[in-house]
Amino acid sequence: MLKKIGIGVLVSGSGSNLQSIIDHIEGKRLDAEIRMVISNNPEAFALQRCCKHRVPAVVIDHREFHTREDFDRCVMAKLRAADVELVVMAGFMRILSPEFFRAFPRRIMNIHPALLPSFPGMHVQKKAVEYGAKFSGCTVHFADEGVDTGPIIIQSVVPVYEDDTADTLAKRILREEHRIYPQAIQYYAEGKIEIEGRTVRIRNGRRLAEKALHNPPLTRF
Ligand code: GRF
């Protein structure tokens, strides 16, 4: 049997990605154990999910610290004390300091609700709709010191429809987030991830069939 990796999940809000990770672990489809959930927001609904599923969780409120570095050190200490191997940012609305990345080199994942490198930053579903993009999606990547810039592990593509709003697109993307985040963590748990420069390779990974998508669909060509 595969050894379970110990993960720490950083959250700030609803925690639906956290819920998906919990569900995949409980369903024995993800060989991981959540050693600690840390929320910087005492009101985060994610904390109620932890209670319900008996997942260890703490609040570390960033407002109680003078500097970003002090807050980060406290988070790092908690993660280390809980013996966390992989840090999973799941809707965590804080930027981490360089010291944090040095402490967990290539061991921090993030999920972003757009097809990076398009639309980094905030409110990206709204930006994709306003831009008139025909496809969007989500990206799981290793986090680095930039904003949404680290090596990409997996992406999922969804269509953007002409009558989409930021909300309808966000829902479509979120359903895919809930599938690709557990998959990325499982690749890590299986020791299949290799990183070469910006490229992430999945050892013995399956290759996607060479097939293009079109939106709107081609009618004649
Ligand atoms: C997700 O869209 C995620 O991609 C972004 O923040 C949102 C968090 O959702 N970083 P949840 O808290 O997991 O429900």
mmCIF file of C-alpha atoms and ligand atoms in Angstrom:
data_model
loop_
_atom_site.group_PDB
_atom_site.id
_atom_site.type_symbol
_atom_site.label_atom_id
_atom_site.label_comp_id
_atom_site.label_asym_id
_atom_site.label_seq_id
_atom_site.Cartn_x
_atom_site.Cartn_y
_atom_site.Cartn_z
ATOM 1 C CA MET A 1 0.000 0.000 0.000
ATOM 2 C CA LEU A 2 1.142 3.514 -0.823
ATOM 3 C CA LYS A 3 2.340 5.632 2.080
ATOM 4 C CA LYS A 4 -0.043 8.525 2.634
ATOM 5 C CA ILE A 5 1.495 11.968 2.303
ATOM 6 C CA GLY A 6 0.775 14.483 5.020
ATOM 7 C CA ILE A 7 -0.697 17.677 3.668
ATOM 8 C CA GLY A 8 -1.431 21.053 5.190
ATOM 9 C CA VAL A 9 -4.239 23.069 3.613
ATOM 10 C CA LEU A 10 -4.317 26.878 3.731
ATOM 11 C CA VAL A 11 -7.766 28.442 3.387
ATOM 12 C CA SER A 12 -9.504 31.801 3.750
ATOM 13 C CA GLY A 13 -13.100 31.244 2.686
ATOM 14 C CA SER A 14 -15.705 28.722 1.647
ATOM 15 C CA GLY A 15 -13.315 25.795 1.335
ATOM 16 C CA SER A 16 -15.097 23.905 -1.429
ATOM 17 C CA ASN A 17 -11.714 22.739 -2.738
ATOM 18 C CA LEU A 18 -10.853 21.589 0.773
ATOM 19 C CA GLN A 19 -14.178 19.712 0.793
ATOM 20 C CA SER A 20 -13.296 17.978 -2.443
ATOM 21 C CA ILE A 21 -9.922 16.913 -1.020
ATOM 22 C CA ILE A 22 -11.648 15.596 2.127
ATOM 23 C CA ASP A 23 -14.205 13.702 0.024
ATOM 24 C CA HIS A 24 -11.528 12.124 -2.164
ATOM 25 C CA ILE A 25 -9.552 11.051 0.917
ATOM 26 C CA GLU A 26 -12.651 9.631 2.597
ATOM 27 C CA GLY A 27 -13.551 7.840 -0.632
ATOM 28 C CA LYS A 28 -10.025 6.349 -0.663
ATOM 29 C CA ARG A 29 -9.266 7.891 -4.037
ATOM 30 C CA LEU A 30 -6.534 10.158 -2.676
ATOM 31 C CA ASP A 31 -3.602 8.756 -0.699
ATOM 32 C CA ALA A 32 -3.160 11.749 1.566
ATOM 33 C CA GLU A 33 -3.856 12.700 5.138
ATOM 34 C CA ILE A 34 -4.776 16.242 6.096
ATOM 35 C CA ARG A 35 -2.487 16.945 9.042
ATOM 36 C CA MET A 36 -3.572 20.550 9.488
ATOM 37 C CA VAL A 37 -5.880 23.163 8.014
ATOM 38 C CA ILE A 38 -4.916 26.766 8.677
ATOM 39 C CA SER A 39 -7.288 29.640 8.076
ATOM 40 C CA ASN A 40 -6.265 33.282 8.335
ATOM 41 C CA ASN A 41 -9.959 34.134 8.549
ATOM 42 C CA PRO A 42 -11.829 33.176 11.750
ATOM 43 C CA GLU A 43 -15.160 33.342 9.860
ATOM 44 C CA ALA A 44 -14.146 30.987 7.046
ATOM 45 C CA PHE A 45 -16.813 28.374 6.287
ATOM 46 C CA ALA A 46 -13.924 25.985 5.635
ATOM 47 C CA LEU A 47 -13.530 25.719 9.433
ATOM 48 C CA GLN A 48 -17.035 24.275 9.783
ATOM 49 C CA ARG A 49 -16.181 21.669 7.174
ATOM 50 C CA CYS A 50 -13.159 20.689 9.304
ATOM 51 C CA CYS A 51 -15.326 20.326 12.419
ATOM 52 C CA LYS A 52 -17.792 18.121 10.574
ATOM 53 C CA HIS A 53 -15.100 15.825 9.213
ATOM 54 C CA ARG A 54 -12.847 15.891 12.294
ATOM 55 C CA VAL A 55 -9.969 17.446 10.438
ATOM 56 C CA PRO A 56 -7.508 19.360 12.663
ATOM 57 C CA ALA A 57 -7.760 23.092 12.052
ATOM 58 C CA VAL A 58 -6.473 26.335 13.531
ATOM 59 C CA VAL A 59 -7.070 30.004 12.918
ATOM 60 C CA ILE A 60 -4.018 32.189 12.556
ATOM 61 C CA ASP A 61 -5.443 35.654 12.083
ATOM 62 C CA HIS A 62 -3.039 37.770 10.026
ATOM 63 C CA ARG A 63 -4.431 40.930 11.646
ATOM 64 C CA GLU A 64 -2.795 39.947 14.898
ATOM 65 C CA PHE A 65 0.716 40.184 13.417
ATOM 66 C CA HIS A 66 2.817 43.284 12.792
ATOM 67 C CA THR A 67 4.441 42.030 9.609
ATOM 68 C CA ARG A 68 3.764 39.510 6.855
ATOM 69 C CA GLU A 69 6.952 37.677 7.863
ATOM 70 C CA ASP A 70 5.759 37.263 11.464
ATOM 71 C CA PHE A 71 2.458 35.821 10.273
ATOM 72 C CA ASP A 72 4.216 33.511 7.822
ATOM 73 C CA ARG A 73 6.636 32.249 10.484
ATOM 74 C CA CYS A 74 3.727 31.321 12.695
ATOM 75 C CA VAL A 75 2.047 29.426 9.826
ATOM 76 C CA MET A 76 5.331 27.679 8.951
ATOM 77 C CA ALA A 77 5.859 26.623 12.572
ATOM 78 C CA LYS A 78 2.365 25.102 12.704
ATOM 79 C CA LEU A 79 2.882 23.224 9.443
ATOM 80 C CA ARG A 80 6.242 21.880 10.597
ATOM 81 C CA ALA A 81 4.864 20.845 13.989
ATOM 82 C CA ALA A 82 2.129 18.913 12.181
ATOM 83 C CA ASP A 83 4.783 17.204 10.005
ATOM 84 C CA VAL A 84 3.329 18.507 6.763
ATOM 85 C CA GLU A 85 5.129 17.430 3.589
ATOM 86 C CA LEU A 86 3.025 19.268 1.018
ATOM 87 C CA VAL A 87 1.333 22.646 1.471
ATOM 88 C CA VAL A 88 -1.919 23.035 -0.458
ATOM 89 C CA MET A 89 -3.273 26.548 -0.938
ATOM 90 C CA ALA A 90 -7.008 26.309 -1.470
ATOM 91 C CA GLY A 91 -8.562 29.744 -1.769
ATOM 92 C CA PHE A 92 -5.926 31.226 0.539
ATOM 93 C CA MET A 93 -6.062 34.982 0.067
ATOM 94 C CA ARG A 94 -2.604 35.913 1.357
ATOM 95 C CA ILE A 95 0.682 36.352 -0.469
ATOM 96 C CA LEU A 96 3.481 34.308 1.071
ATOM 97 C CA SER A 97 6.936 35.716 1.777
ATOM 98 C CA PRO A 98 10.173 34.422 0.170
ATOM 99 C CA GLU A 99 11.100 32.764 3.464
ATOM 100 C CA PHE A 100 8.011 30.563 3.193
ATOM 101 C CA PHE A 101 9.024 29.320 -0.257
ATOM 102 C CA ARG A 102 12.536 28.576 0.997
ATOM 103 C CA ALA A 103 11.048 26.546 3.839
ATOM 104 C CA PHE A 104 8.935 24.389 1.486
ATOM 105 C CA PRO A 105 10.832 24.334 -1.818
ATOM 106 C CA ARG A 106 8.580 23.004 -4.624
ATOM 107 C CA ARG A 107 6.288 21.711 -1.928
ATOM 108 C CA ILE A 108 3.552 24.350 -2.176
ATOM 109 C CA MET A 109 0.661 23.949 -4.614
ATOM 110 C CA ASN A 110 -1.940 26.527 -5.574
ATOM 111 C CA ILE A 111 -5.126 26.447 -7.634
ATOM 112 C CA HIS A 112 -6.131 29.313 -9.858
ATOM 113 C CA PRO A 113 -9.497 29.720 -11.647
ATOM 114 C CA ALA A 114 -8.103 30.561 -15.100
ATOM 115 C CA LEU A 115 -5.843 29.036 -17.725
ATOM 116 C CA LEU A 116 -2.480 30.461 -16.680
ATOM 117 C CA PRO A 117 -0.548 32.364 -17.863
ATOM 118 C CA SER A 118 -3.773 34.087 -18.997
ATOM 119 C CA PHE A 119 -5.589 36.042 -16.326
ATOM 120 C CA PRO A 120 -3.380 35.873 -13.227
ATOM 121 C CA GLY A 121 -4.519 37.734 -10.100
ATOM 122 C CA MET A 122 -8.020 38.383 -8.804
ATOM 123 C CA HIS A 123 -11.597 38.345 -10.219
ATOM 124 C CA VAL A 124 -10.379 36.371 -13.189
ATOM 125 C CA GLN A 125 -13.688 34.759 -14.136
ATOM 126 C CA LYS A 126 -15.151 38.255 -14.637
ATOM 127 C CA LYS A 127 -12.058 39.269 -16.609
ATOM 128 C CA ALA A 128 -12.340 36.218 -18.893
ATOM 129 C CA VAL A 129 -16.021 36.990 -19.630
ATOM 130 C CA GLU A 130 -15.332 40.690 -20.223
ATOM 131 C CA TYR A 131 -12.394 39.898 -22.479
ATOM 132 C CA GLY A 132 -14.612 37.695 -24.632
ATOM 133 C CA ALA A 133 -12.422 34.606 -24.201
ATOM 134 C CA LYS A 134 -13.971 31.462 -25.728
ATOM 135 C CA PHE A 135 -12.275 29.092 -23.315
ATOM 136 C CA SER A 136 -11.209 29.409 -19.730
ATOM 137 C CA GLY A 137 -10.527 26.844 -17.020
ATOM 138 C CA CYS A 138 -8.351 26.242 -14.017
ATOM 139 C CA THR A 139 -4.740 25.522 -13.229
ATOM 140 C CA VAL A 140 -2.954 23.702 -10.412
ATOM 141 C CA HIS A 141 0.646 24.855 -10.180
ATOM 142 C CA PHE A 142 3.560 24.933 -7.804
ATOM 143 C CA ALA A 143 3.552 28.293 -6.088
ATOM 144 C CA ASP A 144 6.607 30.494 -6.237
ATOM 145 C CA GLU A 145 7.377 34.061 -5.262
ATOM 146 C CA GLY A 146 5.458 35.534 -8.200
ATOM 147 C CA VAL A 147 1.687 35.897 -8.436
ATOM 148 C CA ASP A 148 0.326 32.717 -10.091
ATOM 149 C CA THR A 149 3.598 32.121 -11.930
ATOM 150 C CA GLY A 150 4.983 28.732 -10.793
ATOM 151 C CA PRO A 151 5.344 25.538 -12.891
ATOM 152 C CA ILE A 152 2.003 24.169 -14.082
ATOM 153 C CA ILE A 153 1.000 20.667 -12.969
ATOM 154 C CA ILE A 154 -2.454 20.222 -14.538
ATOM 155 C CA GLN A 155 -5.070 22.337 -16.274
ATOM 156 C CA SER A 156 -8.690 21.845 -17.175
ATOM 157 C CA VAL A 157 -10.409 23.707 -20.013
ATOM 158 C CA VAL A 158 -14.051 24.782 -20.061
ATOM 159 C CA PRO A 159 -15.988 26.729 -22.702
ATOM 160 C CA VAL A 160 -17.062 30.318 -22.105
ATOM 161 C CA TYR A 161 -20.540 30.942 -23.535
ATOM 162 C CA GLU A 162 -21.844 34.191 -24.973
ATOM 163 C CA ASP A 163 -24.419 34.533 -22.216
ATOM 164 C CA ASP A 164 -22.048 33.684 -19.357
ATOM 165 C CA THR A 165 -21.724 35.919 -16.339
ATOM 166 C CA ALA A 166 -18.773 35.839 -13.956
ATOM 167 C CA ASP A 167 -20.918 33.637 -11.694
ATOM 168 C CA THR A 168 -22.006 31.041 -14.251
ATOM 169 C CA LEU A 169 -18.434 30.732 -15.500
ATOM 170 C CA ALA A 170 -17.054 30.520 -11.947
ATOM 171 C CA LYS A 171 -19.413 27.600 -11.182
ATOM 172 C CA ARG A 172 -18.348 25.727 -14.319
ATOM 173 C CA ILE A 173 -14.686 26.275 -13.464
ATOM 174 C CA LEU A 174 -15.133 25.337 -9.799
ATOM 175 C CA ARG A 175 -16.527 21.909 -10.744
ATOM 176 C CA GLU A 176 -13.277 21.266 -12.593
ATOM 177 C CA GLU A 177 -11.148 22.638 -9.737
ATOM 178 C CA HIS A 178 -12.688 19.970 -7.540
ATOM 179 C CA ARG A 179 -11.433 17.294 -9.939
ATOM 180 C CA ILE A 180 -7.945 18.485 -10.807
ATOM 181 C CA TYR A 181 -6.740 19.457 -7.330
ATOM 182 C CA PRO A 182 -7.121 15.935 -5.872
ATOM 183 C CA GLN A 183 -5.500 14.568 -9.052
ATOM 184 C CA ALA A 184 -2.466 16.867 -8.712
ATOM 185 C CA ILE A 185 -2.050 15.886 -5.062
ATOM 186 C CA GLN A 186 -2.369 12.212 -5.981
ATOM 187 C CA TYR A 187 0.381 12.562 -8.610
ATOM 188 C CA TYR A 188 2.541 14.047 -5.872
ATOM 189 C CA ALA A 189 1.628 11.305 -3.409
ATOM 190 C CA GLU A 190 2.600 8.671 -5.971
ATOM 191 C CA GLY A 191 5.984 10.362 -6.429
ATOM 192 C CA LYS A 192 5.244 10.853 -10.119
ATOM 193 C CA ILE A 193 6.033 14.550 -10.385
ATOM 194 C CA GLU A 194 9.334 15.661 -11.898
ATOM 195 C CA ILE A 195 10.158 19.312 -12.444
ATOM 196 C CA GLU A 196 12.610 20.475 -15.076
ATOM 197 C CA GLY A 197 12.795 24.248 -15.310
ATOM 198 C CA ARG A 198 9.194 25.354 -15.809
ATOM 199 C CA THR A 199 8.052 21.979 -17.094
ATOM 200 C CA VAL A 200 6.341 19.484 -14.846
ATOM 201 C CA ARG A 201 6.446 15.892 -16.093
ATOM 202 C CA ILE A 202 4.242 13.109 -14.792
ATOM 203 C CA ARG A 203 6.265 9.910 -14.744
ATOM 204 C CA ASN A 204 4.474 7.166 -16.742
ATOM 205 C CA GLY A 205 1.601 9.622 -17.255
ATOM 206 C CA ARG A 206 -1.013 9.028 -19.939
ATOM 207 C CA ARG A 207 -0.915 11.203 -23.004
ATOM 208 C CA LEU A 208 -3.969 13.157 -24.072
ATOM 209 C CA ALA A 209 -5.269 12.275 -27.531
ATOM 210 C CA GLU A 210 -4.357 14.912 -30.102
ATOM 211 C CA LYS A 211 -7.700 16.542 -30.627
ATOM 212 C CA ALA A 212 -8.515 20.243 -30.876
ATOM 213 C CA LEU A 213 -11.521 21.934 -29.272
ATOM 214 C CA HIS A 214 -13.435 24.720 -30.960
ATOM 215 C CA ASN A 215 -15.826 27.188 -29.452
ATOM 216 C CA PRO A 216 -18.070 27.994 -31.251
ATOM 217 C CA PRO A 217 -18.021 24.562 -32.897
ATOM 218 C CA LEU A 218 -16.920 24.252 -36.509
ATOM 219 C CA THR A 219 -19.856 23.884 -38.852
ATOM 220 C CA ARG A 220 -18.136 22.942 -42.128
ATOM 221 C CA PHE A 221 -14.404 22.789 -41.713
HETATM 222 C C1 GRF B 1 -11.313 29.018 -6.069
HETATM 223 O O1 GRF B 1 -11.913 29.505 -7.245
HETATM 224 C C2 GRF B 1 -9.819 29.005 -6.211
HETATM 225 O O2 GRF B 1 -9.392 28.716 -7.504
HETATM 226 C C3 GRF B 1 -9.453 30.418 -5.849
HETATM 227 O O3 GRF B 1 -10.320 30.757 -4.800
HETATM 228 C C4 GRF B 1 -11.511 29.974 -4.889
HETATM 229 C C5 GRF B 1 -11.628 29.267 -3.585
HETATM 230 O O4 GRF B 1 -12.767 28.514 -3.476
HETATM 231 N N1 GRF B 1 -8.045 30.509 -5.533
HETATM 232 P P1 GRF B 1 -12.995 27.545 -2.223
HETATM 233 O O5 GRF B 1 -12.688 28.344 -0.957
HETATM 234 O O6 GRF B 1 -12.120 26.361 -2.392
HETATM 235 O O7 GRF B 1 -14.465 27.224 -2.319
#
